[in-house]
mmCIF file of C-alpha atoms in Angstrom:
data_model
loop_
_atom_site.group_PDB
_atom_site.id
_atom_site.type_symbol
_atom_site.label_atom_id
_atom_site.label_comp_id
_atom_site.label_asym_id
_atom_site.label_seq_id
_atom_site.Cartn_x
_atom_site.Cartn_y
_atom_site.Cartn_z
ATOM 1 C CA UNK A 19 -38.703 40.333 53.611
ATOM 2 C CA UNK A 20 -39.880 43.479 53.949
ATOM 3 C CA UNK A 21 -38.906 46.931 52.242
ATOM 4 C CA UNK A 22 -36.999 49.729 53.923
ATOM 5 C CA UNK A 23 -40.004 52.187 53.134
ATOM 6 C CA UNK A 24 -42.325 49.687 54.801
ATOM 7 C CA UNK A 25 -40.536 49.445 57.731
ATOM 8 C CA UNK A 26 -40.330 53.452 58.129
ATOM 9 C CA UNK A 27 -43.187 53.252 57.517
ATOM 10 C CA UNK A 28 -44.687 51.461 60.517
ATOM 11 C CA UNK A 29 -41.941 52.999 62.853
ATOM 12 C CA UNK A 30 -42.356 55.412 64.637
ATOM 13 C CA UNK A 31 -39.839 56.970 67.537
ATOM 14 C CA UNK A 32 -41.169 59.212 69.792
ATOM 15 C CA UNK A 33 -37.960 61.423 72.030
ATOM 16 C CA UNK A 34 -39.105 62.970 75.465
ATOM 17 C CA UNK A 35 -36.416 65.571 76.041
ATOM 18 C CA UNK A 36 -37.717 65.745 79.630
ATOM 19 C CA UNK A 37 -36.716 62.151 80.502
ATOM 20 C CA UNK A 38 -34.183 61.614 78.437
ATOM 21 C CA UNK A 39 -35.765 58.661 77.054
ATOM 22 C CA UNK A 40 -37.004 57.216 73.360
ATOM 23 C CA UNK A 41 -39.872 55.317 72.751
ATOM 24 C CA UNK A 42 -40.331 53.103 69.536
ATOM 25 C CA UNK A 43 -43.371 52.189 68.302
ATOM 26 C CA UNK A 44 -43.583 49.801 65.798
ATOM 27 C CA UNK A 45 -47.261 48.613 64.255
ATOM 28 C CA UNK A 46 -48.348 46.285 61.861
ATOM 29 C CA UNK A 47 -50.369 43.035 61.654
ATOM 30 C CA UNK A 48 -48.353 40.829 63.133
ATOM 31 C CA UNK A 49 -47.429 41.415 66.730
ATOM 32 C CA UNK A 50 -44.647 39.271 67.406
ATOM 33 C CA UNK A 51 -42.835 40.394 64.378
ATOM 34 C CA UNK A 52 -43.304 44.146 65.406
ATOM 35 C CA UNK A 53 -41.724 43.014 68.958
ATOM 36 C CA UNK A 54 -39.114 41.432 67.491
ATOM 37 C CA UNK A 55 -38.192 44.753 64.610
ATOM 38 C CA UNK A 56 -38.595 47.145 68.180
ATOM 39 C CA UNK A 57 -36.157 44.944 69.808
ATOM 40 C CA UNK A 58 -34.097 44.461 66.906
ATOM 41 C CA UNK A 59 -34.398 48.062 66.299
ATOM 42 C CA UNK A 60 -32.942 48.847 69.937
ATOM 43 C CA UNK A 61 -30.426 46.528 69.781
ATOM 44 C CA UNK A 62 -29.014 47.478 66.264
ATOM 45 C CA UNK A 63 -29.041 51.760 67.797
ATOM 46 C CA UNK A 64 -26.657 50.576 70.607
ATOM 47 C CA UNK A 65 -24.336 48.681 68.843
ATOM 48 C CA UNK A 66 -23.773 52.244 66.386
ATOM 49 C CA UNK A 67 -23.866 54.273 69.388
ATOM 50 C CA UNK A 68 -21.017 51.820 71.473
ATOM 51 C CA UNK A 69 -18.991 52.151 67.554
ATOM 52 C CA UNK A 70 -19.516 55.633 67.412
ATOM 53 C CA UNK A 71 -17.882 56.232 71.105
ATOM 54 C CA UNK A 72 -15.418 53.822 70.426
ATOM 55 C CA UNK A 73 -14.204 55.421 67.253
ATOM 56 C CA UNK A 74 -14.529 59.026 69.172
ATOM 57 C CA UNK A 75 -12.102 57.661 72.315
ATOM 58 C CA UNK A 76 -9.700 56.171 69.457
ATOM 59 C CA UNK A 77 -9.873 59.318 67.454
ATOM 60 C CA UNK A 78 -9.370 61.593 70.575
ATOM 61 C CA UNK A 79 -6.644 59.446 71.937
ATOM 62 C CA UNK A 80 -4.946 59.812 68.401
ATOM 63 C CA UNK A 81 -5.010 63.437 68.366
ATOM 64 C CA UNK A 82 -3.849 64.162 71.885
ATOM 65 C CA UNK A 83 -0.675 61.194 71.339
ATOM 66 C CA UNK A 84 0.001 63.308 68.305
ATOM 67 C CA UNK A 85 0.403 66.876 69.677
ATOM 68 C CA UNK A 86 2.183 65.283 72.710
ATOM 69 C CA UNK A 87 5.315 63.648 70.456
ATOM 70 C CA UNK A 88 5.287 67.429 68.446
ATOM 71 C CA UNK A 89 5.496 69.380 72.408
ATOM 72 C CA UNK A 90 8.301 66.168 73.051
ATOM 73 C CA UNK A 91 9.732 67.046 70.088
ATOM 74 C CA UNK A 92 9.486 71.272 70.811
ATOM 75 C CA UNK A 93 10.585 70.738 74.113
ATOM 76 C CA UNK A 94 14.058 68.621 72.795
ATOM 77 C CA UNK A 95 14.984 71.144 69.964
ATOM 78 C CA UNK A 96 14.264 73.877 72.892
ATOM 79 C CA UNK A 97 16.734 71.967 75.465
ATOM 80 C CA UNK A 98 19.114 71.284 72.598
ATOM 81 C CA UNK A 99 18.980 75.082 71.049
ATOM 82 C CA UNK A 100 22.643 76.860 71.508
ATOM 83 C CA UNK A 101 22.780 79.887 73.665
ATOM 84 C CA UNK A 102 23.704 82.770 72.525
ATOM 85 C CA UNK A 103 23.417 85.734 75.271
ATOM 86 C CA UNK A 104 21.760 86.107 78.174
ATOM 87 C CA UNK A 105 18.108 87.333 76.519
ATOM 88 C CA UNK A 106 18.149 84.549 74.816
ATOM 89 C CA UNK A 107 19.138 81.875 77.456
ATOM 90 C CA UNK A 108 16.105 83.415 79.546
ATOM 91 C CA UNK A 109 13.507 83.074 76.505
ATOM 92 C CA UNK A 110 14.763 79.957 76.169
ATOM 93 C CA UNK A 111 14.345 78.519 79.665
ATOM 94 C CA UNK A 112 10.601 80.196 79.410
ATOM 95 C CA UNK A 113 9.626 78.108 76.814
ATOM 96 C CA UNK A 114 11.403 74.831 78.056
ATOM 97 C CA UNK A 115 8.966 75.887 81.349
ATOM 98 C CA UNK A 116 5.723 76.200 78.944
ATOM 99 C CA UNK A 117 6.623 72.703 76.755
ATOM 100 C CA UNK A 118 6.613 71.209 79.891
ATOM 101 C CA UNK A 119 3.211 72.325 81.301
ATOM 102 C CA UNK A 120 2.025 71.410 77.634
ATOM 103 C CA UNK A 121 3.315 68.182 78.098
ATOM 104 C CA UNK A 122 1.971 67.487 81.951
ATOM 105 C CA UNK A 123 -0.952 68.505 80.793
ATOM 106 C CA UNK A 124 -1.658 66.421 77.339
ATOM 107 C CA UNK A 125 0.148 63.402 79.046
ATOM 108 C CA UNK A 126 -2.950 64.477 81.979
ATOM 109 C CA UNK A 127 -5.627 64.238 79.549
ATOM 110 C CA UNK A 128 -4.233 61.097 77.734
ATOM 111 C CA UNK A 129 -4.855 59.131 81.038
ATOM 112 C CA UNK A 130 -8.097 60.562 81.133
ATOM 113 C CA UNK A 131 -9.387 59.760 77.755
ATOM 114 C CA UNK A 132 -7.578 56.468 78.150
ATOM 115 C CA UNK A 133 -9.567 55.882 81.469
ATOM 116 C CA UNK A 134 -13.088 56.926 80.645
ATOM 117 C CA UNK A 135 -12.569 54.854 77.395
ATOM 118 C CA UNK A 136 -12.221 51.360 78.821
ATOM 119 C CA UNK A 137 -15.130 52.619 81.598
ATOM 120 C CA UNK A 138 -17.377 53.467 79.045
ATOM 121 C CA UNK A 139 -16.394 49.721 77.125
ATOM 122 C CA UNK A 140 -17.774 48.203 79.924
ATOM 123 C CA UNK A 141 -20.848 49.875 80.683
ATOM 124 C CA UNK A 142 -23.942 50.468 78.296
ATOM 125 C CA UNK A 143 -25.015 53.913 77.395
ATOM 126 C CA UNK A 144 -28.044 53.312 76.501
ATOM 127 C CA UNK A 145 -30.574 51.198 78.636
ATOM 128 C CA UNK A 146 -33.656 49.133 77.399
ATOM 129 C CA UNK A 147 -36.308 50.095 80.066
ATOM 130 C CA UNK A 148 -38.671 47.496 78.671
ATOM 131 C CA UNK A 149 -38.480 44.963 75.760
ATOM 132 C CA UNK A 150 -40.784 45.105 73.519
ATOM 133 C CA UNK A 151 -43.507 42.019 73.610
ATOM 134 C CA UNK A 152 -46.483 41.380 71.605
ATOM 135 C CA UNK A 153 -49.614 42.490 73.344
ATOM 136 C CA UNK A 154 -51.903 39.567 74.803
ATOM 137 C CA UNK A 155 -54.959 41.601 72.858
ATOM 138 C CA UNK A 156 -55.322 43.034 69.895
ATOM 139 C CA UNK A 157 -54.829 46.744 69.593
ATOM 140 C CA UNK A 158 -56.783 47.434 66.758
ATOM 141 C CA UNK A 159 -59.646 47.617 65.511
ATOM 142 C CA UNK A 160 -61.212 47.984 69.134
ATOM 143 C CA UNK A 161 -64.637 46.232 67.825
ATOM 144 C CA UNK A 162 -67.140 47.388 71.003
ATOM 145 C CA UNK A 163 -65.560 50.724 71.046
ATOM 146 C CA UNK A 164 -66.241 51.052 67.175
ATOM 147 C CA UNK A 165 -69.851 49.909 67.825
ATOM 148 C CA UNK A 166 -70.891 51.787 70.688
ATOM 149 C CA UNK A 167 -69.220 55.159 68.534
ATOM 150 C CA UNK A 168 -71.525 54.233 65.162
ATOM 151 C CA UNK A 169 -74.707 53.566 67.206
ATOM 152 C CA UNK A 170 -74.577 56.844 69.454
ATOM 153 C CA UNK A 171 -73.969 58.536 65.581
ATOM 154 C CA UNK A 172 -76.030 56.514 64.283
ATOM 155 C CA UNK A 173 -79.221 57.824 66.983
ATOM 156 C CA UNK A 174 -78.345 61.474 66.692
ATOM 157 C CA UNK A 175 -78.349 61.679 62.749
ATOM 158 C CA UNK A 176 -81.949 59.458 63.199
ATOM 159 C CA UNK A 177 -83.007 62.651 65.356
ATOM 160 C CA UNK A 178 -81.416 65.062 62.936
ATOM 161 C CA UNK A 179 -83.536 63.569 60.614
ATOM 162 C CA UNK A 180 -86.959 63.371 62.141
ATOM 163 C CA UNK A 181 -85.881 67.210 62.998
ATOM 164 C CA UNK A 182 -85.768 67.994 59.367
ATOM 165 C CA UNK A 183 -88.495 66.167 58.507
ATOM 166 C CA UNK A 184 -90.615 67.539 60.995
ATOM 167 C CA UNK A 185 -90.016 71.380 59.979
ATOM 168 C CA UNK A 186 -89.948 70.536 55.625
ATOM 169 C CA UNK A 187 -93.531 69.460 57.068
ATOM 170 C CA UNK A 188 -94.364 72.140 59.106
ATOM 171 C CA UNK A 189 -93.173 74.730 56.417
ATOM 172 C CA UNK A 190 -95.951 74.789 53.805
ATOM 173 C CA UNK A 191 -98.250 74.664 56.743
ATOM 174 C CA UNK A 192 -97.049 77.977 57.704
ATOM 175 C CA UNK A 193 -96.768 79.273 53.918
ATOM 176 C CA UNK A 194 -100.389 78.356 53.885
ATOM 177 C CA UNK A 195 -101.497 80.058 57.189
ATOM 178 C CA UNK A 196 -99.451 83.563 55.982
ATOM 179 C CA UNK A 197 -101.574 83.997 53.232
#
């Protein structure tokens, strides 16, 4: 029920590069429906990051099948080429040699990709260190703190004051004595 711009609004996601770790903050005036947006919030960024690997792996995967059918395909027309003479027969068997390292080594990385891909389906990148929960007190407005603030400001403008006072009253005295 409420806006996007209201919920950016009271969001706010704090990165510490040094831990590695994100912290979302999420205020309002009711607490258990700011737990619920930070946890909702958390869970909605790992399903989009577990997507976004997924669709990397399956892109990746994609790519390396596709240049290992064209060095197949290279390395057939290369076995199946006619020979001619002797230079030829010898550039020939050099790049049969290279297809096939090209090949060992895409088929190599296929199993790799192929292998971190179902590792990574089955554990979760991203970890909640704590779910959020609505605090037992109320964070704001801090009522004592508030008080104690206005009174301490309140007795040094009373002093400013009598200080003032105290020297507009002195003043013509002094006028008075000067002349």
């Amino acid at each position: 029920d409420q806006s996007i711009v209201q919920i950016r609004n009271c969001v706010e996601i704090k990165l510490n590069k040094d831990t590695n770790t994100t912290e979302i903050i999420v205020s309002g005036s009711d607490p258990q429906e700011n737990s619920d947006l930070a946890n909702e919030l958390v869970n909605q960024t790992i399903s989009y990051a577990r997507e976004l690997n997924q669709e990397y792996m399956t892109n990746m995967i994609a790519t390396l099948e596709s240049q290992l059918a064209q060095a197949e395909n290279k390395l057939i027309e290369a076995k199946n080429e006619p020979r001619t003479t002797a230079v030829d027969d010898l550039r020939r068997e050099g790049e049969i040699a290279r297809l096939e390292q090209i090949i060992n080594m895409l088929s190599g990385k296929l199993v790799e990709i192929q292998l971190l891909q179902s590792s990574i389906s089955d554990q979760q990148d991203i970890i909640v260190l704590s779910p959020a929960t609505p605090p037992t007190d109320p964070v704001s407005p801090r009522i004592m703190s508030n008080t104690a603030i206005a009174a301490v400001l309140g007795f040094m403008l009373i002093v400013f004051a009598v200080f003032v006072i105290e020297y507009m009253r002195s003043a013509p005295e002094k006028d008075k004595s000067a002349a």
